[in-house]
Short mmCIF file of C-alpha atoms in Angstrom, two decimals:
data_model
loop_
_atom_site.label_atom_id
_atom_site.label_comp_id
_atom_site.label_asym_id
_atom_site.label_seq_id
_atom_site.Cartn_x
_atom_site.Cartn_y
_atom_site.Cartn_z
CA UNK A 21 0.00 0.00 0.00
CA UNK A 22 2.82 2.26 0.90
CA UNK A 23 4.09 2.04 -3.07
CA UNK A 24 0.52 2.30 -4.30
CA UNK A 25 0.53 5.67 -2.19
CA UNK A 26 4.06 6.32 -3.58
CA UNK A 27 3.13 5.92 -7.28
CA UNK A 28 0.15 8.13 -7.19
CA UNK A 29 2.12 10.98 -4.98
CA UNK A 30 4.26 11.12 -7.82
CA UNK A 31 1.96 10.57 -10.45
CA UNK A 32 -0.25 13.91 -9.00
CA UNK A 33 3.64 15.38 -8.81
CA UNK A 34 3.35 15.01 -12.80
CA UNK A 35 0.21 16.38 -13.90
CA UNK A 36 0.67 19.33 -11.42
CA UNK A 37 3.75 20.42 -13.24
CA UNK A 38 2.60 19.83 -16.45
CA UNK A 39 -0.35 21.76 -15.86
CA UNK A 40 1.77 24.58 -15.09
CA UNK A 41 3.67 23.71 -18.16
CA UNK A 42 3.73 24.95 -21.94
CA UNK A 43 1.96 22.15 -23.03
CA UNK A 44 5.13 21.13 -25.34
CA UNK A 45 6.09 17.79 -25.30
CA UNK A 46 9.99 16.24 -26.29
CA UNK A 47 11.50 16.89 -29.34
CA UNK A 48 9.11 15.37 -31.92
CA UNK A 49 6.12 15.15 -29.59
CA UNK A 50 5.16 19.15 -29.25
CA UNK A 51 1.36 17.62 -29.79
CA UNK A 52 1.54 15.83 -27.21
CA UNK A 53 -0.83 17.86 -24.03
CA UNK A 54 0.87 17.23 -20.92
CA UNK A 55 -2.62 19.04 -18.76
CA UNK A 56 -5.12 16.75 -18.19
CA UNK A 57 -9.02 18.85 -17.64
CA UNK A 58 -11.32 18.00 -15.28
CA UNK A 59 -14.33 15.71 -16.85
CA UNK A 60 -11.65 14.02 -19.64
CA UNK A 61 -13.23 10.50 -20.01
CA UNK A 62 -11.87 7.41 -21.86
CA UNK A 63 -13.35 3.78 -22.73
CA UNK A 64 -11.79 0.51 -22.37
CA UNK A 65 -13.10 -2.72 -24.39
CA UNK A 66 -11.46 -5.34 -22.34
CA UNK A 67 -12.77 -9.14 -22.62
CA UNK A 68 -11.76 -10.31 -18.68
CA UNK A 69 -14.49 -11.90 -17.01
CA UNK A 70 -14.91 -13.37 -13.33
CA UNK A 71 -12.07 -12.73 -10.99
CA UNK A 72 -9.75 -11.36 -13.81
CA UNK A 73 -12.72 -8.22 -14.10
CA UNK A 74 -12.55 -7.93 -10.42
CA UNK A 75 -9.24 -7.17 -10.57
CA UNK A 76 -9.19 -4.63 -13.67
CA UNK A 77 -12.15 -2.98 -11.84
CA UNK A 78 -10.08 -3.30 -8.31
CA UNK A 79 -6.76 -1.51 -10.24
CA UNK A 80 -8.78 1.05 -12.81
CA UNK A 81 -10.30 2.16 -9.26
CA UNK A 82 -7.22 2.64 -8.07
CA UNK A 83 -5.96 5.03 -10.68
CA UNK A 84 -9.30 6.74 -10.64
CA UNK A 85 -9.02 7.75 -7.02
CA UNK A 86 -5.86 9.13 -7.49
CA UNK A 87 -6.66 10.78 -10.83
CA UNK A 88 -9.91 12.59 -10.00
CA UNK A 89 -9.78 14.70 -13.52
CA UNK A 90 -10.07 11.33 -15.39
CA UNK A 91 -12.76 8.89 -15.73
CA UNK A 92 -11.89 5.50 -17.26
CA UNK A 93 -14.98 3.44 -18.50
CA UNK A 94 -14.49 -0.37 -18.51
CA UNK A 95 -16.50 -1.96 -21.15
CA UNK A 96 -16.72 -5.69 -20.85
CA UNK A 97 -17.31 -7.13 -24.89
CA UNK A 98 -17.68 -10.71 -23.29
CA UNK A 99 -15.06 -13.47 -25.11
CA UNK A 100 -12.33 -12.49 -27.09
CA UNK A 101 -13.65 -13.56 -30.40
CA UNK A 102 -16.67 -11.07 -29.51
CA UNK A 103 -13.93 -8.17 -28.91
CA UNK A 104 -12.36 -8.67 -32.34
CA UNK A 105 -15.03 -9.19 -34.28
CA UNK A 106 -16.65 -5.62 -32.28
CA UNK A 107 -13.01 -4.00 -33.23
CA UNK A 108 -13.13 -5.24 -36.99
CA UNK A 109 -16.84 -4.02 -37.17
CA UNK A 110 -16.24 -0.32 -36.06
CA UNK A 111 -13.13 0.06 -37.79
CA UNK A 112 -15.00 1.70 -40.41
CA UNK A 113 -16.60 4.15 -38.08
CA UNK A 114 -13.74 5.22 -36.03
CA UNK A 115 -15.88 8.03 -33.99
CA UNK A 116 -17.32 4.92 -32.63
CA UNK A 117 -14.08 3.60 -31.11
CA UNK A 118 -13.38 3.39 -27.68
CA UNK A 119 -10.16 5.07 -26.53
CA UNK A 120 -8.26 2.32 -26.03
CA UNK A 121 -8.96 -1.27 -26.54
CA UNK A 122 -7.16 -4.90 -25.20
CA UNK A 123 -6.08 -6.79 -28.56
CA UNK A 124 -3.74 -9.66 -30.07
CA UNK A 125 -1.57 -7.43 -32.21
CA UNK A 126 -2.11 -9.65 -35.09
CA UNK A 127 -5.53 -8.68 -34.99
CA UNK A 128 -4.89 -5.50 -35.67
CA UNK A 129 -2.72 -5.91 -38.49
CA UNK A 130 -4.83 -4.04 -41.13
CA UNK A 131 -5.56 -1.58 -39.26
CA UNK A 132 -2.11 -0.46 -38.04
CA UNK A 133 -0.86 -1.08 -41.89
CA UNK A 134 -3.72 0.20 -44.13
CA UNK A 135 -6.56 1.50 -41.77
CA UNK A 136 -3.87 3.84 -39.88
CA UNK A 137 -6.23 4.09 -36.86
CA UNK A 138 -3.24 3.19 -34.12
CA UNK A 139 -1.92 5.66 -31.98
CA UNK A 140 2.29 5.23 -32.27
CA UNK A 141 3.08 5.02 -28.40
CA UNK A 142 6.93 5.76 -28.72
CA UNK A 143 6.79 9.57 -28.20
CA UNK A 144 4.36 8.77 -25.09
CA UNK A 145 6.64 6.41 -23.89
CA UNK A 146 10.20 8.54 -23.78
CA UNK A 147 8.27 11.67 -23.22
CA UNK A 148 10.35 13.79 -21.33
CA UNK A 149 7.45 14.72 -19.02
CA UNK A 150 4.67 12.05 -19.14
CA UNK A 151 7.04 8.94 -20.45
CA UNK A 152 6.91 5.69 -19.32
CA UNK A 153 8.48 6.03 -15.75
CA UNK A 154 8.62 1.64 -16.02
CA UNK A 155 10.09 1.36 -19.37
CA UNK A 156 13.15 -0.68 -18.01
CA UNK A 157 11.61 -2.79 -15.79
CA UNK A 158 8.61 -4.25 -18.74
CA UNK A 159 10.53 -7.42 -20.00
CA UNK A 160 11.75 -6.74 -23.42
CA UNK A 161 10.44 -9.74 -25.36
CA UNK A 162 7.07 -8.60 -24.20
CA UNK A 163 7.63 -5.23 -25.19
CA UNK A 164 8.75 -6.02 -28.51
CA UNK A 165 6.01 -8.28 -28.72
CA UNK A 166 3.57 -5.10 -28.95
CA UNK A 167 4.44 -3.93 -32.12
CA UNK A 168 2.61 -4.25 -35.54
CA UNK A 169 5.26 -3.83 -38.48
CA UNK A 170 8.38 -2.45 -36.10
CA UNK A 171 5.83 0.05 -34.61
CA UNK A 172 4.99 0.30 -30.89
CA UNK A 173 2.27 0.59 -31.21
CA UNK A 174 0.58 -1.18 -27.89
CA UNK A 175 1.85 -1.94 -24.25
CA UNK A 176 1.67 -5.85 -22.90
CA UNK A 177 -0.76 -6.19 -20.41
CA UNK A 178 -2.02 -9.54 -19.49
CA UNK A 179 0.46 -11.95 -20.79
CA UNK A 180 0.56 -15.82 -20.56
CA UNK A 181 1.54 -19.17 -21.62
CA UNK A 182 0.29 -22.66 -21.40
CA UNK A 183 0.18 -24.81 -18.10
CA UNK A 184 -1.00 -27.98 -17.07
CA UNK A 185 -3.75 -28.04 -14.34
CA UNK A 186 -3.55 -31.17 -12.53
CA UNK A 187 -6.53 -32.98 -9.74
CA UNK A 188 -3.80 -33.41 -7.48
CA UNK A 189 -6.66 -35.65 -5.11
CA UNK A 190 -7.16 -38.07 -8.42
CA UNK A 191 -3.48 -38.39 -9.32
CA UNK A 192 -1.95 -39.65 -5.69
CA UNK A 193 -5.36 -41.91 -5.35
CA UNK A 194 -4.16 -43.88 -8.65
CA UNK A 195 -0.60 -43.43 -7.76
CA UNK A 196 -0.21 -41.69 -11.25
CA UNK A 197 2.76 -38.82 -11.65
CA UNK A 198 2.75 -35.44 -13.12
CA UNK A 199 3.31 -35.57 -16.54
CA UNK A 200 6.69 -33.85 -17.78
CA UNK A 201 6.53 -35.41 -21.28
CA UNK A 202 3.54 -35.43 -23.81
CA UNK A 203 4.19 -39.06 -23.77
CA UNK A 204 4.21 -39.70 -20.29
CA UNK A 205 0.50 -37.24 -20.45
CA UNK A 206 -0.63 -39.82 -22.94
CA UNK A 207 0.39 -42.67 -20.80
CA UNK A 208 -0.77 -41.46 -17.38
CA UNK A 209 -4.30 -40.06 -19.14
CA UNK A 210 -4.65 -43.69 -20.44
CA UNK A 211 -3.84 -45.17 -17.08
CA UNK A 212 -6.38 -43.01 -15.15
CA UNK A 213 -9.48 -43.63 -17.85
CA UNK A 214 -9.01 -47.77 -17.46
CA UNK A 215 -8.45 -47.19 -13.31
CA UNK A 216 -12.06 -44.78 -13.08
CA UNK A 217 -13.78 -47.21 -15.25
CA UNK A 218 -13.95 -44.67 -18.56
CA UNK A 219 -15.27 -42.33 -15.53
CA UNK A 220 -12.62 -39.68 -15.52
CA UNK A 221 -11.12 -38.70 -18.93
CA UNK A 222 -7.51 -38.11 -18.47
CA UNK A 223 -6.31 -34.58 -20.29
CA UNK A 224 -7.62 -32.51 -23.01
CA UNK A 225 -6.37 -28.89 -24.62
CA UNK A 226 -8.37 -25.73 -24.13
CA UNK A 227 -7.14 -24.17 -27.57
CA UNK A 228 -7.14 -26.06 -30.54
CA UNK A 229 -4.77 -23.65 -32.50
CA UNK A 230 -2.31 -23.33 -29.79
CA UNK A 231 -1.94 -27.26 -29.22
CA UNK A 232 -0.97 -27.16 -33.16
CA UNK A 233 1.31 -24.13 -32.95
CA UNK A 234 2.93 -25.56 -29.99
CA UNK A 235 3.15 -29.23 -31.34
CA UNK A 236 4.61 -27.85 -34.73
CA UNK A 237 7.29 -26.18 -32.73
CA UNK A 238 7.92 -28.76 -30.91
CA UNK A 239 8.61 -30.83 -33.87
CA UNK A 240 10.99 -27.92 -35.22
CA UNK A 241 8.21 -26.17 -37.42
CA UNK A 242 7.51 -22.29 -37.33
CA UNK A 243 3.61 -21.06 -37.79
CA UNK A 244 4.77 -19.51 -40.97
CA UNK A 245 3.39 -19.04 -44.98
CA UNK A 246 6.21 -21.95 -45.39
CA UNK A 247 4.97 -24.01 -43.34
CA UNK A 248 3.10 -27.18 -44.70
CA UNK A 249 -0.09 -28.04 -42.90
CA UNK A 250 0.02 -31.31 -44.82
CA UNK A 251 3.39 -32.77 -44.04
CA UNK A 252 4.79 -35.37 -41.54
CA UNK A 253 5.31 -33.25 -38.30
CA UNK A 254 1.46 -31.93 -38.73
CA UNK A 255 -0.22 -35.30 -39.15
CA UNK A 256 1.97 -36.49 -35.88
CA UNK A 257 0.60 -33.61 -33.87
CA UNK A 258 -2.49 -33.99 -35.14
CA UNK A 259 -2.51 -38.08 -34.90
CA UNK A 260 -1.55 -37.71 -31.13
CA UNK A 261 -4.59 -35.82 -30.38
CA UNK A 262 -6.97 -37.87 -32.69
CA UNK A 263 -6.22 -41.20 -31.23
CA UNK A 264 -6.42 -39.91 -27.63
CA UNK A 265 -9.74 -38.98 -28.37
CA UNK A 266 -10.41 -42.13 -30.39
CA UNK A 267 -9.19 -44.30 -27.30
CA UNK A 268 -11.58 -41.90 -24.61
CA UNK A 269 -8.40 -41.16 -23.02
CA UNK A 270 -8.40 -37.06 -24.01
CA UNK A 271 -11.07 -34.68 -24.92
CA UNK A 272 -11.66 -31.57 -26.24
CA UNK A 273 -13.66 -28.67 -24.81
CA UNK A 274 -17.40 -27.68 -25.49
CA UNK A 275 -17.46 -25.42 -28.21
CA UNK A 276 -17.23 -21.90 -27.10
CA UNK A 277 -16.12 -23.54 -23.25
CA UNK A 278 -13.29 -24.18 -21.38
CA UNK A 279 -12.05 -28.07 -19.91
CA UNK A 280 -12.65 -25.67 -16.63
CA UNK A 281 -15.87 -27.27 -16.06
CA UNK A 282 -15.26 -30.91 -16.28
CA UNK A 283 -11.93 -30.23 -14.58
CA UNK A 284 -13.60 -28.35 -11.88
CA UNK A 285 -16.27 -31.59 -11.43
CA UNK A 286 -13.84 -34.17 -11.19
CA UNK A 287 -14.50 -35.32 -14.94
CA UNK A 288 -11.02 -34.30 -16.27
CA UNK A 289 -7.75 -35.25 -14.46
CA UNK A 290 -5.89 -32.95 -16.23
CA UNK A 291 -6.26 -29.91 -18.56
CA UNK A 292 -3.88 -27.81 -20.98
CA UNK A 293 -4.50 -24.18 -20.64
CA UNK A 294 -3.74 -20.54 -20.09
CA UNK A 295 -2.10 -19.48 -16.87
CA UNK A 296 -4.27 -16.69 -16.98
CA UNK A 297 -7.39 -19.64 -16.10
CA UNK A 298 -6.14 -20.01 -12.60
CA UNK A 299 -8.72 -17.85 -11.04
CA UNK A 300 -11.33 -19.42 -13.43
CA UNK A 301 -9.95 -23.04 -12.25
CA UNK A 302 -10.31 -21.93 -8.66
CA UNK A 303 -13.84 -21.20 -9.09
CA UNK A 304 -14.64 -24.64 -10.90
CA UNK A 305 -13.10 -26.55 -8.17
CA UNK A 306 -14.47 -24.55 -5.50
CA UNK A 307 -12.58 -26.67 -2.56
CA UNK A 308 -14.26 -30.15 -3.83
CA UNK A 309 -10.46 -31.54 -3.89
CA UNK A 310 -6.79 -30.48 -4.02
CA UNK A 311 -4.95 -29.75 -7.32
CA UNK A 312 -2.09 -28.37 -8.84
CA UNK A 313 0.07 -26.52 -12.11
CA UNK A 314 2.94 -27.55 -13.25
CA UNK A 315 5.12 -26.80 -16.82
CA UNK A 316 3.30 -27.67 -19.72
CA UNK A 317 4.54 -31.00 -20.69
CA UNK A 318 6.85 -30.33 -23.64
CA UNK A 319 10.35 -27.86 -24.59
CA UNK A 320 8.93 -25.17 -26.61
CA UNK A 321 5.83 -23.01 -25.02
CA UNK A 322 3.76 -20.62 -26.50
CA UNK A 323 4.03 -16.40 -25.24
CA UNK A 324 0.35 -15.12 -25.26
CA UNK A 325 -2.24 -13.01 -24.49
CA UNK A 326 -3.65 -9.16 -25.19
CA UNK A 327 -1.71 -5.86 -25.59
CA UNK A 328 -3.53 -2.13 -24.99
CA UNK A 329 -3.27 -0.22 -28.01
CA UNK A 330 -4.60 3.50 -28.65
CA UNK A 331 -7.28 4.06 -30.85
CA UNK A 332 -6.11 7.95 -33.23
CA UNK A 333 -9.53 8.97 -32.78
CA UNK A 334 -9.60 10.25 -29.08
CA UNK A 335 -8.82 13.59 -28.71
CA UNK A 336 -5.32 14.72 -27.60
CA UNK A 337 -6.47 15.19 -23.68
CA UNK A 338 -7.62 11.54 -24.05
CA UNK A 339 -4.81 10.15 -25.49
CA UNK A 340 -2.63 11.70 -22.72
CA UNK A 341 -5.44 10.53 -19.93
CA UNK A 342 -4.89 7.02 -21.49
CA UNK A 343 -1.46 6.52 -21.67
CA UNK A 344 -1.02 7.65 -18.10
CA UNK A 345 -3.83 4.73 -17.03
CA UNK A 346 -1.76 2.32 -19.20
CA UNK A 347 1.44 3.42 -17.17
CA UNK A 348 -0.41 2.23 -14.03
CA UNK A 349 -1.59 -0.71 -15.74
CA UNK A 350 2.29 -1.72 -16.37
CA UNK A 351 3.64 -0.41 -12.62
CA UNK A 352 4.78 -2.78 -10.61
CA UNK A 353 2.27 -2.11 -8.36
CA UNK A 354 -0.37 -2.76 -9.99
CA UNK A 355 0.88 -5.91 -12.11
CA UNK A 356 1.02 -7.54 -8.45
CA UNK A 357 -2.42 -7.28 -7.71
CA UNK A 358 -3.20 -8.18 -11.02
CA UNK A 359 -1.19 -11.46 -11.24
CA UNK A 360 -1.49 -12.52 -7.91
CA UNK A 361 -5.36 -11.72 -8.94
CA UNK A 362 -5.52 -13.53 -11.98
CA UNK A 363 -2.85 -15.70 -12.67
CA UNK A 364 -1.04 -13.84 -15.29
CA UNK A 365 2.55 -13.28 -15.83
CA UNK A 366 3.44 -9.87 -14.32
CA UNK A 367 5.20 -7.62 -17.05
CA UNK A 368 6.88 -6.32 -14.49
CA UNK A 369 10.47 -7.99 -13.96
CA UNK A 370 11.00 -6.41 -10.47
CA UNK A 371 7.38 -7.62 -9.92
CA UNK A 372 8.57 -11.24 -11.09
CA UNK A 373 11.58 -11.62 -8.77
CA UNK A 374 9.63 -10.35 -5.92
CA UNK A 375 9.05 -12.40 -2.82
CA UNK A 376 5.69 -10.64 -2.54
CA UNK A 377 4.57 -12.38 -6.26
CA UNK A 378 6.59 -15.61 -4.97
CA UNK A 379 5.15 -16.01 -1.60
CA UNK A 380 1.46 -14.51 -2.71
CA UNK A 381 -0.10 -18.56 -2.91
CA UNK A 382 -0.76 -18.01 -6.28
CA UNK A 383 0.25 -21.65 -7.99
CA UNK A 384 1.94 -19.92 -11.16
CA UNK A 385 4.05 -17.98 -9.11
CA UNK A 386 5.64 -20.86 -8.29
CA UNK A 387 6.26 -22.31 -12.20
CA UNK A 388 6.52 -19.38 -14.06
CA UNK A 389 10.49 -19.17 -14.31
CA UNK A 390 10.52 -22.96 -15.52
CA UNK A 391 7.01 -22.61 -17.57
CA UNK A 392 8.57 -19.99 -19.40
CA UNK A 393 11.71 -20.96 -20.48
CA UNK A 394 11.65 -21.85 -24.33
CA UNK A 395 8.98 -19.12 -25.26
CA UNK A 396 7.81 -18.40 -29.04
CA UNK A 397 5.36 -16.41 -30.21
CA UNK A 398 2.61 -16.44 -33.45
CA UNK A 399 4.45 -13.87 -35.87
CA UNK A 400 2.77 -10.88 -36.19
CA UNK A 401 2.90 -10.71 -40.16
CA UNK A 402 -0.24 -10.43 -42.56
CA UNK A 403 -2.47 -12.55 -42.70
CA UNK A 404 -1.16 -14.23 -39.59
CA UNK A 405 -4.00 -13.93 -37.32
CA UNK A 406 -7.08 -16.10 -40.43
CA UNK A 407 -4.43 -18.52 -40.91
CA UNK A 408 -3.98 -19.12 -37.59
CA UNK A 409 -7.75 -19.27 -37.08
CA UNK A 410 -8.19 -21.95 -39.60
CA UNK A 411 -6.02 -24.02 -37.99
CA UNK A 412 -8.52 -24.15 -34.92
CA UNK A 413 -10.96 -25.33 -37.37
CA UNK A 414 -9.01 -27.66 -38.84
CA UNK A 415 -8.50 -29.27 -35.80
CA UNK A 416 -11.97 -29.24 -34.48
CA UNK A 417 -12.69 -31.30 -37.66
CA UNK A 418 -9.93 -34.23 -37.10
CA UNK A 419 -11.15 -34.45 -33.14
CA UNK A 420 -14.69 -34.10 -33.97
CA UNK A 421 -14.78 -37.48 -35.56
CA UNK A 422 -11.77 -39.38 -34.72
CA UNK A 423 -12.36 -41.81 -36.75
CA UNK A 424 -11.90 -39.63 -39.78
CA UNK A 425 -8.89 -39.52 -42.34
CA UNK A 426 -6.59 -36.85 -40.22
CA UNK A 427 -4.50 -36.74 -43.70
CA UNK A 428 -7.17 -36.13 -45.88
CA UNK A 429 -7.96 -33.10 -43.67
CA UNK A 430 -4.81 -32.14 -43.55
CA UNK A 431 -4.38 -32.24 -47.53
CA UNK A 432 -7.82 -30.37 -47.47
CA UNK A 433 -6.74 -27.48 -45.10
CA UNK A 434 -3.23 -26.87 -46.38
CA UNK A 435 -5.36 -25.26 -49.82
CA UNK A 436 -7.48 -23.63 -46.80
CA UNK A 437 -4.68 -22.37 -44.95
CA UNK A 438 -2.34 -20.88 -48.06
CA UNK A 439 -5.52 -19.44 -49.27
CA UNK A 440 -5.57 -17.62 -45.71
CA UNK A 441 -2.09 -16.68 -45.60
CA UNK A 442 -2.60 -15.11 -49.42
CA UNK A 443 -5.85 -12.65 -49.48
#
């Protein structure tokens, strides 16, 4: 609380002398308004639900109460497919943008490149008077990771990779061990579907497109234009999967779920997913029994999750509101509360190495250093973000039927996929 109080003392430092200020920025940024009026409000599409929301809300209160002349509006858009496909729709009406929005930067491809709606965030950030006081301390493959076509464009926010989510209760009662391999998390899902009777299933994936990505680089392949859907390495991934599901010993989710549910009511042993789901796998367990994360079995792991990026159609006083809410967003104090809230990895390095973080009980706190070793990332190149897409789709079709020709598929989507990569 004391650095909370800290922050803002010297935040309110800031705006004070600014408002006595020109109203000049750095060299390069003299349109840049350092004075922030009384009544300047600015919207936030954000897609964080349950305790992830509670702690936006918890943090955006925060900055409120120490920035009385701004008002930030939080303005849930549900799922993340609902927030891009709300983002592609008013793209053509930029009035109707909110001020800043959370986003996958290859979403936003078109409209950094052609649509030239994006605020460039560079002369906020080494702004002489408002800059990013953090810069240093945001890890630099995530900040790289925020830009579309060399251009900062956004700031990471809520950042994550994969983990395994294990029913700790289940596992010791059939003597079965944490998986470290994929094929020891074949074997020991096998062993606990024939020891429950076909009860329990033993693992499934929560995102189709990221078990592919992540297989493929596993197996040496990049998510590229090159890369060929049809090949070898893709029908092993996909093969691994299939006859899992074939044999009853993995699952997929409900569409538009998460393996949450069943995970939560004893159904699923284990489940593949974001980091970011631990509140969300609290809530499903609710206390019934005792489980656990660990490193997603395999090398290679997959860097995800949203940026903030800055929509050119606010006015200058909003821009300048916004970018000193997405400072706080990124300060150490706030990226506590927020991982130790959600389950995301904090941006923050200091925040990271911390023995507040590592002490705070949160279970990815204790797994992140090993769970994100190896990290890669979906290239954020045209096109990326449909062919990427398609690939979710492709595999919904092999595990939908697993008794279907997984080639044949395959040979089917690569045409599907290249003609993604090539509109």
């Amino acid at each position: 609380m004391k650095n909370i109080k800290k922050y803002f003392v010297v935040l309110l430092a800031v705006l004070v002398l600014v408002g006595c200020s020109s109203g000049s920025g750095s060299k390069g940024n003299t349109d840049i308004v350092t004075e922030v009026p009384a009544g300047t409000e600015i919207t936030f599409w954000h897609a964080m639900n349950g305790g992830q929301q509670d702690a936006l809300v918890k943090i955006t209160e925060d900055f409120m109460a120490a920035n009385p002349n701004i008002k930030v509006t939080l303005q849930n858009q549900s799922k993340y497919p609902d927030l891009q496909s709300k983002i592609n729709q008013t793209i053509a009406s930029p009035k109707d943008l909110p001020t800043i929005t959370q986003a996958y930067p290859n979403w936003l491809w078109n409209a950094a490149t052609q649509d030239k709606v994006l605020v460039d965030l560079d002369p906020f950030i080494n702004h002489e008077t408002i800059g990013l006081k953090d810069k240093a301390d945001i890890l630099p493959v995530l900040m790289n990771g925020a830009k579309i076509d060399g251009v900062q464009y956004g700031i990471p926010f809520n950042k994550s990779t994969e983990v395994l989510y294990y029913n700790k209760t289940l596992l010791d009662q059939y003597g079965v061990q944490v998986p470290t391999t994929m094929e020891e998390l074949a074997s020991a899902s096998k062993e606990i579907f024939e020891k429950s009777n076909g009860q329990v299933i033993g693992a499934g994936f929560d995102s189709l497109n990221n078990y592919y990505a992540i297989g493929m680089a596993n197996e040496g392949k990049e998510f590229t234009k090159d890369l060929d859907i049809a090949g070898p390495e893709s029908l092993k991934v996909a093969k691994f999967y299939q006859d899992g599901v074939k044999e009853g010993y993995f699952r997929i989710a409900d569409k538009g779920e998460y393996l949450s549910t069943p995970f939560g009511a004893g159904l699923l042993a284990m489940n593949v997913g974001s980091m970011a789901g631990e509140s969300h796998v609290k809530k499903a367990v609710d206390g019934r029994y005792e489980y656990g994360a660990a490193v997603r079995p395999d090398v290679k792991n997959i860097q995800q999750g949203t940026d903030i990026y800055m929509f050119n159609s606010a006015t200058p006083e909003q821009q300048t509101a916004a970018f000193l809410y997405m400072s706080y967003l990124v300060s150490p104090e706030a990226q506590l509360h927020w991982a130790t809230k959600t389950g995301y990895m904090p941006v923050s390095a200091k925040v990271q190495a911390s023995d507040d973080y590592k002490n705070s009980g949160s279970l990815i706190a204790k797994i992140l250093s090993d769970a994100t070793k190896d990290l890669f990332a979906i290239p954020v190149i045209e096109n990326s973000d449909p062919a990427y897409n398609k690939t979710r789709e492709m595999m919904e079709l092999i595990l939908s039927d697993p008794s279907s020709d997984a080639q044949a598929i395959l040979n089917d989507y690569k045409v599907k996929v290249e003609a993604e990569w090539n509109q």
